[in-house]
PDB file of C-alpha atoms in Angstrom:
ATOM      1  CA  MET A   1     -10.711  -3.165  22.196  1.00 92.00           C
ATOM      2  CA  ILE A   2      -9.618  -5.507  19.400  1.00 96.00           C
ATOM      3  CA  THR A   3      -8.544  -3.720  16.207  1.00 97.00           C
ATOM      4  CA  LEU A   4      -8.702  -5.671  12.939  1.00 97.00           C
ATOM      5  CA  ALA A   5      -6.832  -4.387   9.868  1.00 98.00           C
ATOM      6  CA  LEU A   6      -8.443  -5.135   6.514  1.00 97.00           C
ATOM      7  CA  SER A   7      -8.031  -3.879   2.959  1.00 96.00           C
ATOM      8  CA  LYS A   8     -10.978  -2.924   0.759  1.00 92.00           C
ATOM      9  CA  GLY A   9     -12.180  -5.192  -2.010  1.00 92.00           C
ATOM     10  CA  ARG A  10     -12.012  -8.951  -2.283  1.00 93.00           C
ATOM     11  CA  ILE A  11     -10.313  -9.623   1.057  1.00 95.00           C
ATOM     12  CA  PHE A  12     -12.818  -7.453   2.917  1.00 95.00           C
ATOM     13  CA  GLU A  13     -15.804  -9.138   1.260  1.00 95.00           C
ATOM     14  CA  GLU A  14     -14.503 -12.671   1.806  1.00 95.00           C
ATOM     15  CA  THR A  15     -13.606 -11.953   5.439  1.00 95.00           C
ATOM     16  CA  LEU A  16     -17.179 -10.900   6.300  1.00 94.00           C
ATOM     17  CA  PRO A  17     -18.519 -14.504   6.611  1.00 93.00           C
ATOM     18  CA  LEU A  18     -15.616 -15.352   8.925  1.00 93.00           C
ATOM     19  CA  LEU A  19     -16.415 -12.338  11.091  1.00 94.00           C
ATOM     20  CA  ALA A  20     -20.072 -13.361  11.114  1.00 93.00           C
ATOM     21  CA  ALA A  21     -19.057 -16.762  12.474  1.00 89.00           C
ATOM     22  CA  ALA A  22     -17.455 -14.902  15.390  1.00 89.00           C
ATOM     23  CA  GLY A  23     -20.644 -12.885  15.910  1.00 92.00           C
ATOM     24  CA  ILE A  24     -19.131  -9.738  14.405  1.00 94.00           C
ATOM     25  CA  GLU A  25     -20.868  -7.562  11.828  1.00 95.00           C
ATOM     26  CA  VAL A  26     -19.332  -4.426  10.338  1.00 95.00           C
ATOM     27  CA  THR A  27     -21.977  -1.742  10.606  1.00 93.00           C
ATOM     28  CA  GLU A  28     -20.804   0.432   7.691  1.00 89.00           C
ATOM     29  CA  ASP A  29     -20.082  -0.236   4.021  1.00 89.00           C
ATOM     30  CA  PRO A  30     -16.454   0.719   3.239  1.00 89.00           C
ATOM     31  CA  GLU A  31     -17.451   1.587  -0.329  1.00 87.00           C
ATOM     32  CA  LYS A  32     -20.018   4.141   0.873  1.00 89.00           C
ATOM     33  CA  THR A  33     -18.072   5.947   3.565  1.00 89.00           C
ATOM     34  CA  ARG A  34     -14.854   7.933   3.774  1.00 91.00           C
ATOM     35  CA  LYS A  35     -14.235   6.658   7.288  1.00 94.00           C
ATOM     36  CA  LEU A  36     -11.103   4.584   7.793  1.00 96.00           C
ATOM     37  CA  ILE A  37     -12.196   3.193  11.171  1.00 96.00           C
ATOM     38  CA  LEU A  38     -15.432   1.197  11.019  1.00 96.00           C
ATOM     39  CA  ASN A  39     -17.524   0.190  14.004  1.00 95.00           C
ATOM     40  CA  THR A  40     -18.991  -3.273  14.436  1.00 95.00           C
ATOM     41  CA  ASN A  41     -21.985  -4.579  16.355  1.00 96.00           C
ATOM     42  CA  ARG A  42     -19.571  -5.344  19.189  1.00 93.00           C
ATOM     43  CA  PRO A  43     -18.248  -2.403  21.231  1.00 94.00           C
ATOM     44  CA  ASP A  44     -14.948  -4.230  21.787  1.00 93.00           C
ATOM     45  CA  VAL A  45     -14.121  -4.809  18.080  1.00 95.00           C
ATOM     46  CA  ARG A  46     -13.381  -2.263  15.366  1.00 96.00           C
ATOM     47  CA  VAL A  47     -12.058  -2.497  11.791  1.00 97.00           C
ATOM     48  CA  VAL A  48      -9.405  -0.216  10.302  1.00 97.00           C
ATOM     49  CA  LEU A  49      -9.160   0.081   6.517  1.00 97.00           C
ATOM     50  CA  VAL A  50      -5.612   0.191   5.145  1.00 97.00           C
ATOM     51  CA  ARG A  51      -3.840  -0.596   1.890  1.00 96.00           C
ATOM     52  CA  ALA A  52      -3.291  -4.319   1.425  1.00 95.00           C
ATOM     53  CA  THR A  53       0.484  -3.861   1.497  1.00 94.00           C
ATOM     54  CA  ASP A  54       0.242  -2.006   4.825  1.00 96.00           C
ATOM     55  CA  VAL A  55      -1.708  -4.651   6.766  1.00 97.00           C
ATOM     56  CA  PRO A  56       1.420  -6.509   8.026  1.00 96.00           C
ATOM     57  CA  THR A  57       3.022  -3.210   9.078  1.00 95.00           C
ATOM     58  CA  TYR A  58      -0.020  -2.085  11.076  1.00 96.00           C
ATOM     59  CA  VAL A  59      -0.179  -5.447  12.841  1.00 96.00           C
ATOM     60  CA  ALA A  60       3.570  -5.785  13.419  1.00 94.00           C
ATOM     61  CA  TYR A  61       3.853  -2.309  15.001  1.00 94.00           C
ATOM     62  CA  GLY A  62       0.653  -2.492  17.034  1.00 94.00           C
ATOM     63  CA  GLY A  63      -1.567  -0.204  14.977  1.00 96.00           C
ATOM     64  CA  ALA A  64      -3.865  -3.233  14.796  1.00 97.00           C
ATOM     65  CA  ASP A  65      -4.061  -6.388  16.886  1.00 97.00           C
ATOM     66  CA  ILE A  66      -4.930  -8.719  14.033  1.00 97.00           C
ATOM     67  CA  GLY A  67      -5.255  -8.492  10.267  1.00 97.00           C
ATOM     68  CA  VAL A  68      -5.892 -10.385   7.060  1.00 97.00           C
ATOM     69  CA  ALA A  69      -3.257 -10.309   4.316  1.00 97.00           C
ATOM     70  CA  GLY A  70      -2.323 -12.315   1.259  1.00 96.00           C
ATOM     71  CA  LYS A  71       0.591 -14.744   1.387  1.00 96.00           C
ATOM     72  CA  ASP A  72       2.301 -12.634  -1.300  1.00 96.00           C
ATOM     73  CA  ILE A  73       2.140  -9.502   0.851  1.00 95.00           C
ATOM     74  CA  LEU A  74       3.429 -11.378   3.899  1.00 95.00           C
ATOM     75  CA  ILE A  75       6.412 -12.815   2.023  1.00 94.00           C
ATOM     76  CA  GLU A  76       7.355  -9.390   0.710  1.00 94.00           C
ATOM     77  CA  HIS A  77       6.935  -7.832   4.154  1.00 92.00           C
ATOM     78  CA  ALA A  78       9.164 -10.489   5.730  1.00 90.00           C
ATOM     79  CA  GLY A  79      11.739  -9.904   2.995  1.00 84.00           C
ATOM     80  CA  SER A  80      11.894  -6.184   3.716  1.00 79.00           C
ATOM     81  CA  ALA A  81      12.117  -6.909   7.454  1.00 67.00           C
ATOM     82  CA  GLY A  82      15.067  -9.245   6.987  1.00 65.00           C
ATOM     83  CA  GLY A  83      12.932 -12.297   7.691  1.00 61.00           C
ATOM     84  CA  ASN A  84      11.946 -11.183  11.202  1.00 64.00           C
ATOM     85  CA  ASP A  85       8.521  -9.601  10.755  1.00 70.00           C
ATOM     86  CA  GLY A  86       7.318 -10.237  14.314  1.00 76.00           C
ATOM     87  CA  LEU A  87       3.980 -11.636  13.134  1.00 92.00           C
ATOM     88  CA  TYR A  88       2.159 -14.730  14.329  1.00 93.00           C
ATOM     89  CA  GLN A  89       0.303 -16.442  11.470  1.00 94.00           C
ATOM     90  CA  PRO A  90      -2.100 -18.952  13.031  1.00 95.00           C
ATOM     91  CA  LEU A  91      -4.419 -19.598  10.079  1.00 95.00           C
ATOM     92  CA  ASP A  92      -4.571 -19.871   6.316  1.00 96.00           C
ATOM     93  CA  LEU A  93      -8.100 -18.539   5.797  1.00 96.00           C
ATOM     94  CA  ASN A  94      -8.375 -20.065   2.320  1.00 95.00           C
ATOM     95  CA  ILE A  95      -9.906 -16.888   0.874  1.00 95.00           C
ATOM     96  CA  ALA A  96      -8.963 -14.475  -1.932  1.00 95.00           C
ATOM     97  CA  LYS A  97      -7.221 -17.318  -3.726  1.00 95.00           C
ATOM     98  CA  CYS A  98      -5.079 -16.852  -6.836  1.00 96.00           C
ATOM     99  CA  HIS A  99      -1.526 -17.773  -7.853  1.00 97.00           C
ATOM    100  CA  MET A 100       1.830 -16.189  -8.610  1.00 98.00           C
ATOM    101  CA  SER A 101       3.261 -16.802 -12.068  1.00 98.00           C
ATOM    102  CA  VAL A 102       5.936 -15.829 -14.539  1.00 98.00           C
ATOM    103  CA  ALA A 103       4.467 -14.500 -17.798  1.00 98.00           C
ATOM    104  CA  VAL A 104       6.060 -13.430 -21.090  1.00 98.00           C
ATOM    105  CA  ARG A 105       5.071 -12.368 -24.609  1.00 97.00           C
ATOM    106  CA  ALA A 106       3.672 -15.279 -26.574  1.00 94.00           C
ATOM    107  CA  ASP A 107       6.578 -15.055 -29.043  1.00 94.00           C
ATOM    108  CA  PHE A 108       9.332 -14.964 -26.374  1.00 95.00           C
ATOM    109  CA  ASP A 109      11.555 -18.061 -26.012  1.00 95.00           C
ATOM    110  CA  TYR A 110      11.461 -18.334 -22.243  1.00 95.00           C
ATOM    111  CA  ALA A 111      13.127 -21.765 -22.068  1.00 93.00           C
ATOM    112  CA  ALA A 112      16.209 -20.411 -23.834  1.00 92.00           C
ATOM    113  CA  ALA A 113      16.233 -17.249 -21.724  1.00 93.00           C
ATOM    114  CA  VAL A 114      16.385 -19.070 -18.389  1.00 93.00           C
ATOM    115  CA  LYS A 115      19.104 -21.613 -19.026  1.00 89.00           C
ATOM    116  CA  GLN A 116      21.308 -21.889 -15.946  1.00 81.00           C
ATOM    117  CA  GLY A 117      23.750 -19.014 -15.687  1.00 83.00           C
ATOM    118  CA  SER A 118      21.786 -16.761 -18.012  1.00 88.00           C
ATOM    119  CA  ARG A 119      20.452 -13.285 -17.193  1.00 92.00           C
ATOM    120  CA  ILE A 120      16.891 -12.052 -17.560  1.00 96.00           C
ATOM    121  CA  ARG A 121      15.080  -8.767 -16.921  1.00 97.00           C
ATOM    122  CA  VAL A 122      11.925  -9.151 -14.841  1.00 98.00           C
ATOM    123  CA  ALA A 123       9.354  -6.514 -13.932  1.00 98.00           C
ATOM    124  CA  THR A 124       7.389  -7.110 -10.739  1.00 98.00           C
ATOM    125  CA  LYS A 125       5.953  -5.670  -7.561  1.00 96.00           C
ATOM    126  CA  TYR A 126       6.999  -8.861  -5.771  1.00 97.00           C
ATOM    127  CA  THR A 127      10.775  -8.544  -5.731  1.00 96.00           C
ATOM    128  CA  THR A 128      11.440 -10.964  -2.859  1.00 95.00           C
ATOM    129  CA  ILE A 129       9.404 -13.742  -4.462  1.00 97.00           C
ATOM    130  CA  ALA A 130      10.896 -13.132  -7.920  1.00 97.00           C
ATOM    131  CA  ARG A 131      14.485 -12.963  -6.651  1.00 96.00           C
ATOM    132  CA  GLU A 132      14.157 -16.254  -4.748  1.00 95.00           C
ATOM    133  CA  HIS A 133      12.414 -18.005  -7.645  1.00 96.00           C
ATOM    134  CA  PHE A 134      15.106 -17.219 -10.180  1.00 95.00           C
ATOM    135  CA  ALA A 135      17.940 -17.787  -7.695  1.00 94.00           C
ATOM    136  CA  ASN A 136      16.647 -21.321  -7.197  1.00 93.00           C
ATOM    137  CA  LYS A 137      16.851 -21.818 -10.962  1.00 91.00           C
ATOM    138  CA  GLY A 138      20.432 -20.503 -11.099  1.00 92.00           C
ATOM    139  CA  VAL A 139      19.337 -17.588 -13.273  1.00 93.00           C
ATOM    140  CA  HIS A 140      20.681 -14.056 -12.801  1.00 94.00           C
ATOM    141  CA  VAL A 141      17.838 -11.562 -12.681  1.00 96.00           C
ATOM    142  CA  ASP A 142      17.670  -7.799 -13.109  1.00 97.00           C
ATOM    143  CA  LEU A 143      14.551  -6.765 -11.218  1.00 97.00           C
ATOM    144  CA  ILE A 144      12.533  -3.718 -12.262  1.00 98.00           C
ATOM    145  CA  LYS A 145      10.015  -2.741  -9.596  1.00 96.00           C
ATOM    146  CA  LEU A 146       6.638  -1.626 -10.883  1.00 96.00           C
ATOM    147  CA  TYR A 147       3.412  -0.969  -9.005  1.00 92.00           C
ATOM    148  CA  GLY A 148       0.845  -1.466 -11.749  1.00 88.00           C
ATOM    149  CA  SER A 149       0.136  -2.151 -15.429  1.00 92.00           C
ATOM    150  CA  MET A 150       2.692  -4.958 -15.214  1.00 95.00           C
ATOM    151  CA  GLU A 151       1.621  -6.386 -18.581  1.00 95.00           C
ATOM    152  CA  LEU A 152       3.050  -3.355 -20.374  1.00 97.00           C
ATOM    153  CA  ALA A 153       6.639  -4.213 -19.424  1.00 97.00           C
ATOM    154  CA  PRO A 154       7.199  -7.071 -21.917  1.00 97.00           C
ATOM    155  CA  LEU A 155       5.162  -5.313 -24.604  1.00 96.00           C
ATOM    156  CA  THR A 156       7.322  -2.181 -24.506  1.00 96.00           C
ATOM    157  CA  GLY A 157      10.659  -3.958 -24.115  1.00 96.00           C
ATOM    158  CA  LEU A 158      11.117  -2.768 -20.548  1.00 97.00           C
ATOM    159  CA  ALA A 159      11.457  -6.371 -19.353  1.00 97.00           C
ATOM    160  CA  ASP A 160      11.650  -9.903 -20.723  1.00 97.00           C
ATOM    161  CA  ALA A 161       9.143 -11.283 -18.233  1.00 98.00           C
ATOM    162  CA  ILE A 162       6.856 -10.325 -15.376  1.00 98.00           C
ATOM    163  CA  VAL A 163       6.132 -11.972 -12.044  1.00 98.00           C
ATOM    164  CA  ASP A 164       2.605 -11.195 -10.970  1.00 97.00           C
ATOM    165  CA  LEU A 165      -0.592 -12.486  -9.403  1.00 96.00           C
ATOM    166  CA  VAL A 166      -2.961 -14.277 -11.744  1.00 96.00           C
ATOM    167  CA  SER A 167      -6.619 -14.894 -11.022  1.00 92.00           C
ATOM    168  CA  THR A 168      -8.550 -15.594 -14.234  1.00 91.00           C
ATOM    169  CA  GLY A 169      -5.690 -14.975 -16.677  1.00 92.00           C
ATOM    170  CA  ASN A 170      -7.937 -12.790 -18.825  1.00 94.00           C
ATOM    171  CA  THR A 171      -5.711  -9.712 -18.551  1.00 93.00           C
ATOM    172  CA  LEU A 172      -2.699 -11.699 -19.728  1.00 95.00           C
ATOM    173  CA  LYS A 173      -4.632 -13.081 -22.707  1.00 95.00           C
ATOM    174  CA  ALA A 174      -5.941  -9.639 -23.645  1.00 95.00           C
ATOM    175  CA  ASN A 175      -2.345  -8.388 -23.819  1.00 95.00           C
ATOM    176  CA  LYS A 176      -1.015 -11.467 -25.677  1.00 94.00           C
ATOM    177  CA  LEU A 177       1.005 -12.709 -22.716  1.00 97.00           C
ATOM    178  CA  VAL A 178       1.246 -16.314 -21.577  1.00 97.00           C
ATOM    179  CA  GLU A 179       2.028 -17.961 -18.255  1.00 97.00           C
ATOM    180  CA  VAL A 180       5.265 -19.948 -18.450  1.00 97.00           C
ATOM    181  CA  GLU A 181       5.836 -20.872 -14.809  1.00 97.00           C
ATOM    182  CA  HIS A 182       3.620 -21.325 -11.778  1.00 97.00           C
ATOM    183  CA  ILE A 183       5.530 -20.075  -8.728  1.00 98.00           C
ATOM    184  CA  MET A 184       3.075 -20.604  -5.872  1.00 97.00           C
ATOM    185  CA  ASP A 185      -0.573 -20.637  -4.861  1.00 97.00           C
ATOM    186  CA  ILE A 186      -1.713 -17.598  -2.912  1.00 97.00           C
ATOM    187  CA  SER A 187      -4.430 -17.215  -0.296  1.00 97.00           C
ATOM    188  CA  SER A 188      -5.009 -14.850   2.607  1.00 97.00           C
ATOM    189  CA  ARG A 189      -3.760 -15.481   6.140  1.00 97.00           C
ATOM    190  CA  LEU A 190      -4.764 -14.292   9.583  1.00 97.00           C
ATOM    191  CA  VAL A 191      -1.884 -12.414  11.220  1.00 97.00           C
ATOM    192  CA  VAL A 192      -1.628 -11.447  14.878  1.00 97.00           C
ATOM    193  CA  ASN A 193       0.531  -9.002  16.791  1.00 96.00           C
ATOM    194  CA  GLN A 194       2.570 -11.099  19.228  1.00 93.00           C
ATOM    195  CA  ALA A 195       2.285  -8.610  22.103  1.00 94.00           C
ATOM    196  CA  ALA A 196      -1.484  -8.369  21.623  1.00 95.00           C
ATOM    197  CA  LEU A 197      -1.712 -12.160  21.714  1.00 94.00           C
ATOM    198  CA  LYS A 198      -0.274 -12.061  25.241  1.00 94.00           C
ATOM    199  CA  LEU A 199      -2.144  -9.001  26.503  1.00 95.00           C
ATOM    200  CA  LYS A 200      -5.532  -9.862  24.965  1.00 95.00           C
ATOM    201  CA  ARG A 201      -5.078 -13.604  24.874  1.00 95.00           C
ATOM    202  CA  ASP A 202      -8.630 -14.788  25.623  1.00 95.00           C
ATOM    203  CA  ALA A 203     -10.360 -12.398  23.204  1.00 94.00           C
ATOM    204  CA  ILE A 204      -7.943 -13.066  20.341  1.00 95.00           C
ATOM    205  CA  ARG A 205      -7.935 -16.844  20.896  1.00 95.00           C
ATOM    206  CA  ALA A 206     -11.739 -16.811  20.722  1.00 93.00           C
ATOM    207  CA  LEU A 207     -11.578 -14.960  17.394  1.00 92.00           C
ATOM    208  CA  ILE A 208      -9.003 -17.371  15.999  1.00 94.00           C
ATOM    209  CA  GLN A 209     -11.150 -20.363  16.956  1.00 94.00           C
ATOM    210  CA  ALA A 210     -14.265 -18.803  15.410  1.00 92.00           C
ATOM    211  CA  PHE A 211     -12.384 -18.052  12.194  1.00 93.00           C
ATOM    212  CA  GLU A 212     -10.970 -21.568  12.079  1.00 93.00           C
ATOM    213  CA  SER A 213     -14.427 -23.131  12.342  1.00 92.00           C
ATOM    214  CA  ALA A 214     -15.686 -21.012   9.432  1.00 90.00           C
ATOM    215  CA  ILE A 215     -12.789 -21.406   6.956  1.00 90.00           C
ATOM    216  CA  PRO A 216     -14.182 -22.405   3.534  1.00 80.00           C
ATOM    217  CA  ALA A 217     -13.200 -25.855   2.285  1.00 71.00           C
TER     218      ALA A 217
END
């Protein structure tokens, strides 16, 4: 049995064509069932539905053999694991693409705030990425960890800036925030449990090759 960890939403939907290329079809709609383990048309493959942030943990500890997770999630997971997350990342699947940015109020003088040696308050869910970004600039940062409604932080004075994922930018515009720095492009990666790669080598290698042939340009 091969167990694939996926999160609901965009990653799930954009992974379906890759699964189809491997001859795998999920037989249930995750939006219409309360089940967390979904069968496929293949008796040797099943899908487990977990939170996006939990995908690397399930794969690293053997709750799943393989998974699909965003680069942002993988960086944060590696940061919390001290850099040794035990995951093999064979493919950038080129799906669920967006980017990580610094954003501030439109009237905030960001250039003055991040002069070398200065200190800035930043709200983010992505503390590892934010810490490294500002350290590379020589800027001291006070990180405030939030899990949602990030745009509120600069508007209420909780933080000077936010570090967050940006897709269309419409939410930032609606809240009169502007992007001031592009940190990195984000896409989703295939991750594999290293023990499973040895124990189920042929089956997992076949999946990796099928995924690779179907990656969107």
